[in-house]
XYZ file of C-alpha atoms in Angstrom:
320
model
C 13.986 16.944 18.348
C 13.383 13.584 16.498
C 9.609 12.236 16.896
C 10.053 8.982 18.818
C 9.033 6.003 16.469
C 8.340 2.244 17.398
C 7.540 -1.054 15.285
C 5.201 -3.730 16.458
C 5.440 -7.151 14.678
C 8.884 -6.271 13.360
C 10.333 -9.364 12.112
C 8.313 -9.488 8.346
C 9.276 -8.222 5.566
C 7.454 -4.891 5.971
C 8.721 -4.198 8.838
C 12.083 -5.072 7.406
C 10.781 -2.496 4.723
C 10.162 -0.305 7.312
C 13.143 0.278 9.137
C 15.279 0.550 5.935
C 13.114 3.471 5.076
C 13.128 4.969 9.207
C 16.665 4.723 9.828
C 17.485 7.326 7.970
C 14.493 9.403 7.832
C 15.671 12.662 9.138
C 12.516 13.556 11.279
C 12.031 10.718 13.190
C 14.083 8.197 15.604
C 13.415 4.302 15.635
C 13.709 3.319 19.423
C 11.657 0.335 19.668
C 10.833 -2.687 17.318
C 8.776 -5.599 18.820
C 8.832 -9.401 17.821
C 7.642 -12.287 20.139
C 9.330 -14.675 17.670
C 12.869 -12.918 17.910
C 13.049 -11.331 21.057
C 16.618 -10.873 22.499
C 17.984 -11.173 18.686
C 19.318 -8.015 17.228
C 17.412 -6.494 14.621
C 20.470 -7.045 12.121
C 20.141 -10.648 12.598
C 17.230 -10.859 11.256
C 17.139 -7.801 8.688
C 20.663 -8.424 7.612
C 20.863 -5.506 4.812
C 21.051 -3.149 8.276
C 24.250 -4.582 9.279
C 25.524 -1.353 10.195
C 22.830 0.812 9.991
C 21.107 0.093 13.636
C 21.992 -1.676 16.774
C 18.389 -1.909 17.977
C 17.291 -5.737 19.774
C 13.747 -6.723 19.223
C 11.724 -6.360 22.734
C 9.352 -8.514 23.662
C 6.776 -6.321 25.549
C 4.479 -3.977 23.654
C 5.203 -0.298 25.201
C 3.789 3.023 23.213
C 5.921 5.866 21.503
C 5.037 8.712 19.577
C 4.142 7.450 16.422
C 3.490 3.006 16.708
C 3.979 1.316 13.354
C 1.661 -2.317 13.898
C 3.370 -4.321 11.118
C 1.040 -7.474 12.433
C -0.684 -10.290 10.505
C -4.411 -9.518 9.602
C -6.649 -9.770 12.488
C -3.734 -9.553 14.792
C -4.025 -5.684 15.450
C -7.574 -5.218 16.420
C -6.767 -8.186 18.885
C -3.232 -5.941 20.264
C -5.114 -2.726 20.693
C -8.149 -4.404 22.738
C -5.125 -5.560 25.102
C -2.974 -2.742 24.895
C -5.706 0.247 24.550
C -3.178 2.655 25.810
C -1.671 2.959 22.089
C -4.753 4.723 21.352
C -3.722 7.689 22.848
C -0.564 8.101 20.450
C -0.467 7.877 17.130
C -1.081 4.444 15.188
C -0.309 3.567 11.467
C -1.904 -0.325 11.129
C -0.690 -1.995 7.868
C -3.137 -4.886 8.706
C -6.819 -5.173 6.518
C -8.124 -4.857 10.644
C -9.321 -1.452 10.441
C -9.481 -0.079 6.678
C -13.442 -0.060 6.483
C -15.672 1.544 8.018
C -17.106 0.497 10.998
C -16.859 1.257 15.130
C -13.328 2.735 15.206
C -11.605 5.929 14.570
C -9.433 5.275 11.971
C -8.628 7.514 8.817
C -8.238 5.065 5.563
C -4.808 6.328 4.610
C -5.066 6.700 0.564
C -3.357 10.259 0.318
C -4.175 10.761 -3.174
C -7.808 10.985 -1.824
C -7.371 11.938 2.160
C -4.775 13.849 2.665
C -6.577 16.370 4.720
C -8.366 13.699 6.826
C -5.124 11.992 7.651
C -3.160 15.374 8.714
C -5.672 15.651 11.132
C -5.523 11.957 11.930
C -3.742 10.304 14.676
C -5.264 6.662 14.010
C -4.400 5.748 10.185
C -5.184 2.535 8.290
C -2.687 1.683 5.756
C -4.606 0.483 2.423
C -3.571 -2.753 0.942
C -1.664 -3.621 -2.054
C -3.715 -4.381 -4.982
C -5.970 -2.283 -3.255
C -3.901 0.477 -3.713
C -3.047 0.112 -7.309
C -6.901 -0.340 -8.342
C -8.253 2.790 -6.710
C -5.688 5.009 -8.165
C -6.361 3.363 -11.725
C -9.694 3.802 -11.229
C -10.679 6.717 -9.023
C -10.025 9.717 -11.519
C -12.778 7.899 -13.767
C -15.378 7.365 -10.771
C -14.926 11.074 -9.544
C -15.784 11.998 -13.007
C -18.647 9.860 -14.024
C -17.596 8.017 -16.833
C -17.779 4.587 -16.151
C -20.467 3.240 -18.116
C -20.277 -0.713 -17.597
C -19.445 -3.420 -15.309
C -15.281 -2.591 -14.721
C -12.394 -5.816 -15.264
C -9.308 -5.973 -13.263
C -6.690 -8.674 -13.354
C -3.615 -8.149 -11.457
C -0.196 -9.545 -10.905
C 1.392 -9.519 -7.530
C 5.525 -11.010 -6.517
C 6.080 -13.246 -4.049
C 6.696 -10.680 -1.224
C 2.804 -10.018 -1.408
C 2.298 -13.303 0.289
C 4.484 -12.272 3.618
C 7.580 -13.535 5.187
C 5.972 -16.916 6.773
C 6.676 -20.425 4.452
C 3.929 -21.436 2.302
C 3.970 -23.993 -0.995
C 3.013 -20.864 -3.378
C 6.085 -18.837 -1.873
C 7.714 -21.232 -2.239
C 10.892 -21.234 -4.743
C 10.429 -24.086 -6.633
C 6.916 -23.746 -7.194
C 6.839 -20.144 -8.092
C 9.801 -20.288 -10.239
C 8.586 -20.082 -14.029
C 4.833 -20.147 -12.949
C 2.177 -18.352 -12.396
C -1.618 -19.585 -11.181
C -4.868 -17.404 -10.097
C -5.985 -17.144 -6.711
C -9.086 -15.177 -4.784
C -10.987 -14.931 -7.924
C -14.070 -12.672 -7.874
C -13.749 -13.026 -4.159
C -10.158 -10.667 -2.944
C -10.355 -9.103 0.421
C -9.139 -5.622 -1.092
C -12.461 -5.472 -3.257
C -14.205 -4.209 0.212
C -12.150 -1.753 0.539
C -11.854 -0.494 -2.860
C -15.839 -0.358 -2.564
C -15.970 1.667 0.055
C -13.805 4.127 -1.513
C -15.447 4.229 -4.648
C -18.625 4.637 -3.161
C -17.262 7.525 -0.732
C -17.341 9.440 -4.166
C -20.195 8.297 -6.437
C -22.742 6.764 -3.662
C -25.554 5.452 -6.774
C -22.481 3.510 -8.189
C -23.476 -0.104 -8.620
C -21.194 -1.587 -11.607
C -19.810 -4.650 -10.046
C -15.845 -4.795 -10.164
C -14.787 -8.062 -11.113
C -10.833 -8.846 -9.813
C -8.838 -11.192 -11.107
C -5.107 -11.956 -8.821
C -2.010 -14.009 -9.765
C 0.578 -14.869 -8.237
C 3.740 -14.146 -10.601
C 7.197 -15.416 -10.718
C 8.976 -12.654 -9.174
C 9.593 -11.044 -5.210
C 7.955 -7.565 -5.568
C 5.865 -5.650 -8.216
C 2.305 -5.446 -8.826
C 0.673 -4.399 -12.260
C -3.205 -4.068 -12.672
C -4.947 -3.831 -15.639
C -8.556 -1.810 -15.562
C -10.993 -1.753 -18.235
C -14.763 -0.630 -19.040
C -16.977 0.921 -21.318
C -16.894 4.783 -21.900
C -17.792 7.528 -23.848
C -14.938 9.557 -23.834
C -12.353 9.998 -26.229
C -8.474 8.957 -25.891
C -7.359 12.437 -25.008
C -10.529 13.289 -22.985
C -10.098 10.407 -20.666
C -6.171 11.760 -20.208
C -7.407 14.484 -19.007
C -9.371 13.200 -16.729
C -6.100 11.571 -15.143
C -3.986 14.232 -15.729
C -6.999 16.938 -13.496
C -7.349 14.319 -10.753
C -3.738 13.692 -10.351
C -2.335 17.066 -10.838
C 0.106 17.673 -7.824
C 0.567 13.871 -6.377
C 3.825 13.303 -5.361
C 4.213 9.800 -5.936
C 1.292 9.289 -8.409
C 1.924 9.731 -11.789
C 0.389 9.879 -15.280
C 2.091 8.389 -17.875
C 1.858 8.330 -22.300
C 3.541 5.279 -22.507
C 2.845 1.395 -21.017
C 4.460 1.563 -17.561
C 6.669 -1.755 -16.360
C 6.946 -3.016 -13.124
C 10.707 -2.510 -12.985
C 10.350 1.192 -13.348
C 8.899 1.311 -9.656
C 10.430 -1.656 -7.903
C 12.185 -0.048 -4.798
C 10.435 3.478 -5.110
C 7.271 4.889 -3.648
C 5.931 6.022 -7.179
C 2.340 4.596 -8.841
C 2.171 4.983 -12.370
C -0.401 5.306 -14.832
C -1.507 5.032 -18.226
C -5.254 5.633 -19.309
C -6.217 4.891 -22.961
C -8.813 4.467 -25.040
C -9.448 1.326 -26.965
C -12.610 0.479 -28.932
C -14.958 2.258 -26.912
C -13.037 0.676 -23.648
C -11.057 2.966 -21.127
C -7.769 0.378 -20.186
C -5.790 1.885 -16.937
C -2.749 0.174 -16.653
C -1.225 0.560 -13.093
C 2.052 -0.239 -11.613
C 3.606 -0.122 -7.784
C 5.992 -1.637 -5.419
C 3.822 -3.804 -3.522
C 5.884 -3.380 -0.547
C 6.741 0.084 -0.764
C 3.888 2.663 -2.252
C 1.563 -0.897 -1.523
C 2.682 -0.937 2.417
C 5.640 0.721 4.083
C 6.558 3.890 1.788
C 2.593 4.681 1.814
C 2.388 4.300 5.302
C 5.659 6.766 5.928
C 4.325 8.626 3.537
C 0.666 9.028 6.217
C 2.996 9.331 8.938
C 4.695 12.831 7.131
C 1.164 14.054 6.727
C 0.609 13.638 9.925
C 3.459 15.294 11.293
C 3.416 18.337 9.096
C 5.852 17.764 6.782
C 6.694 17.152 3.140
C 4.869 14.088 1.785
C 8.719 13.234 0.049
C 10.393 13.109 3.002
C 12.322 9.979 3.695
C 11.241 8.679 0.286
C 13.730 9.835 -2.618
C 14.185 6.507 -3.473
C 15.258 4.836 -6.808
C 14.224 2.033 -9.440
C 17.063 0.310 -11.186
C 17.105 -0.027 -14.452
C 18.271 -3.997 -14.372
């Protein structure tokens, strides 16, 4: 029997995400997706590439099934749970930045490539965010190991899609459309997070990481490019990659510089580690809405039910 799967704040585009990637998941049944702001519509209205593929209407009350997706806005999930505590007692994947540090709450922080255990015996997961995402696994291999020896540089370069479904002037057609500007310098919300992670392995570590986003002409991608001072050779840092990541699923390292097109539309991460002038350079490249949001968080949910971290999530890149 199929677990029983619903979708809370279902009318963004990662819940859109979402169901394309549930509806034909073979272990699990959508029966539920909730939107105040569509209520009544059917869910093909409003995600129009399942035309054909579901007949679900968003609801308008919140009501609990097996596994609850909460696709909400930031600070909108810790706000549903305190009025609907009953989802507590199922299982919860949150997508929101509500619940991904530490603090007064049972949640898992749902990076597999680091917790897999912890989240297979999970039942409250926090999905991690987007550049978030692509940072740690650039980075992680090196902070297990020890051989960061300086303050570490990021910049990063996220689509359009990163900025959510609701109008704003930098999502905006026209204005992204052959530009590109920084935002959140020094000062992104996904540094906390990648903090805590980092310091979950090496707690003495106090480099500073200094992060710097754009906004890029294009819907979905994100690259990030790490760099800081080490010891180690070219090959020597490889292998530290290649020993940290040597059975990921999705995570892979790579000899060659990675584009963003080669993991548009696929849960994969690549990376490429080198050595240049005494500075390591991880380059690292995602899907921002799929390994950075939905395909990670199906990915937690097939931990958490037992079953191959794949399943669901042979998807492709296109080459053009």
């Amino acid at each position: 029997m199929k677990t029983k799967v619903g979708i809370i704040g279902g009318a963004g585009y990662t819940a859109g995400e979402l169901l394309r990637l549930l509806v034909n998941h073979p272990s699990v049944e959508v029966v539920y997706v909730q939107s105040a702001s569509q209520a009544g519509k059917k869910v093909s209205e409003v995600h129009q590439d399942l035309i054909g593929e579901t007949q679900l209407e968003f609801q308008l009350e919140v009501k609990a099934c097996e596994i609850n997706f909460l696709c909400k806005g930031h600070g909108a999930s810790k706000d549903l749970l305190e009025r609907h505590p009953e989802l507590l007692d199922y299982n919860v994947i949150d997508l929101s930045q509500d619940f991904r540090l530490k603090g007064d709450h049972s949640f898992v922080y749902g990076l597999p490539e680091k917790n897999t255990a912890h989240i297979q015996s999970a039942h409250l997961i926090a999905n991690p965010g987007c550049f978030a995402t692509s940072i740690q696994l650039a980075l992680l291999p090196s902070v297990k190991k020890g051989v960061i020896n300086s303050d570490i540089h990021v910049s990063g370069i996220t689509g359009s899609t990163g900025a959510g479904q609701s109008f704003s002037t930098t999502s905006h057609y026209s204005w992204r459309h052959g530009n590109a500007s920084v935002y959140k310098a020094l000062n992104h919300q996904h540094l906390l997070e990648i903090g805590e992670t980092v310091l979950s392995y090496d707690s003495s570590f106090d480099f500073h990481i200094n992060f710097i986003p754009y906004r890029g002409a294009f819907t979905r991608g994100i690259i990030t490019t790490s760099y800081f001072d080490t010891e180690l050779t070219d090959d020597d840092l490889r292998d530290v990659y290649n020993e940290f990541y040597p059975i990921a699923p999705f995570t892979h390292v790579v000899e060659t510089n990675p584009d963003v097109k080669q993991v548009v539309n696929t849960n994969k991460c690549l990376v490429f580690p080198q050595v240049i002038n005494g500075k390591a350079v991880v380059v690292s490249v995602i899907d921002n809405l799929l390994k950075g949001a939905v395909g990670q968080a199906v990915q937690n949910m097939n931990l958490l039910l037992g079953i191959d971290e794949k399943t669901g999530l042979q998807l492709k890149s296109t080459a053009f």
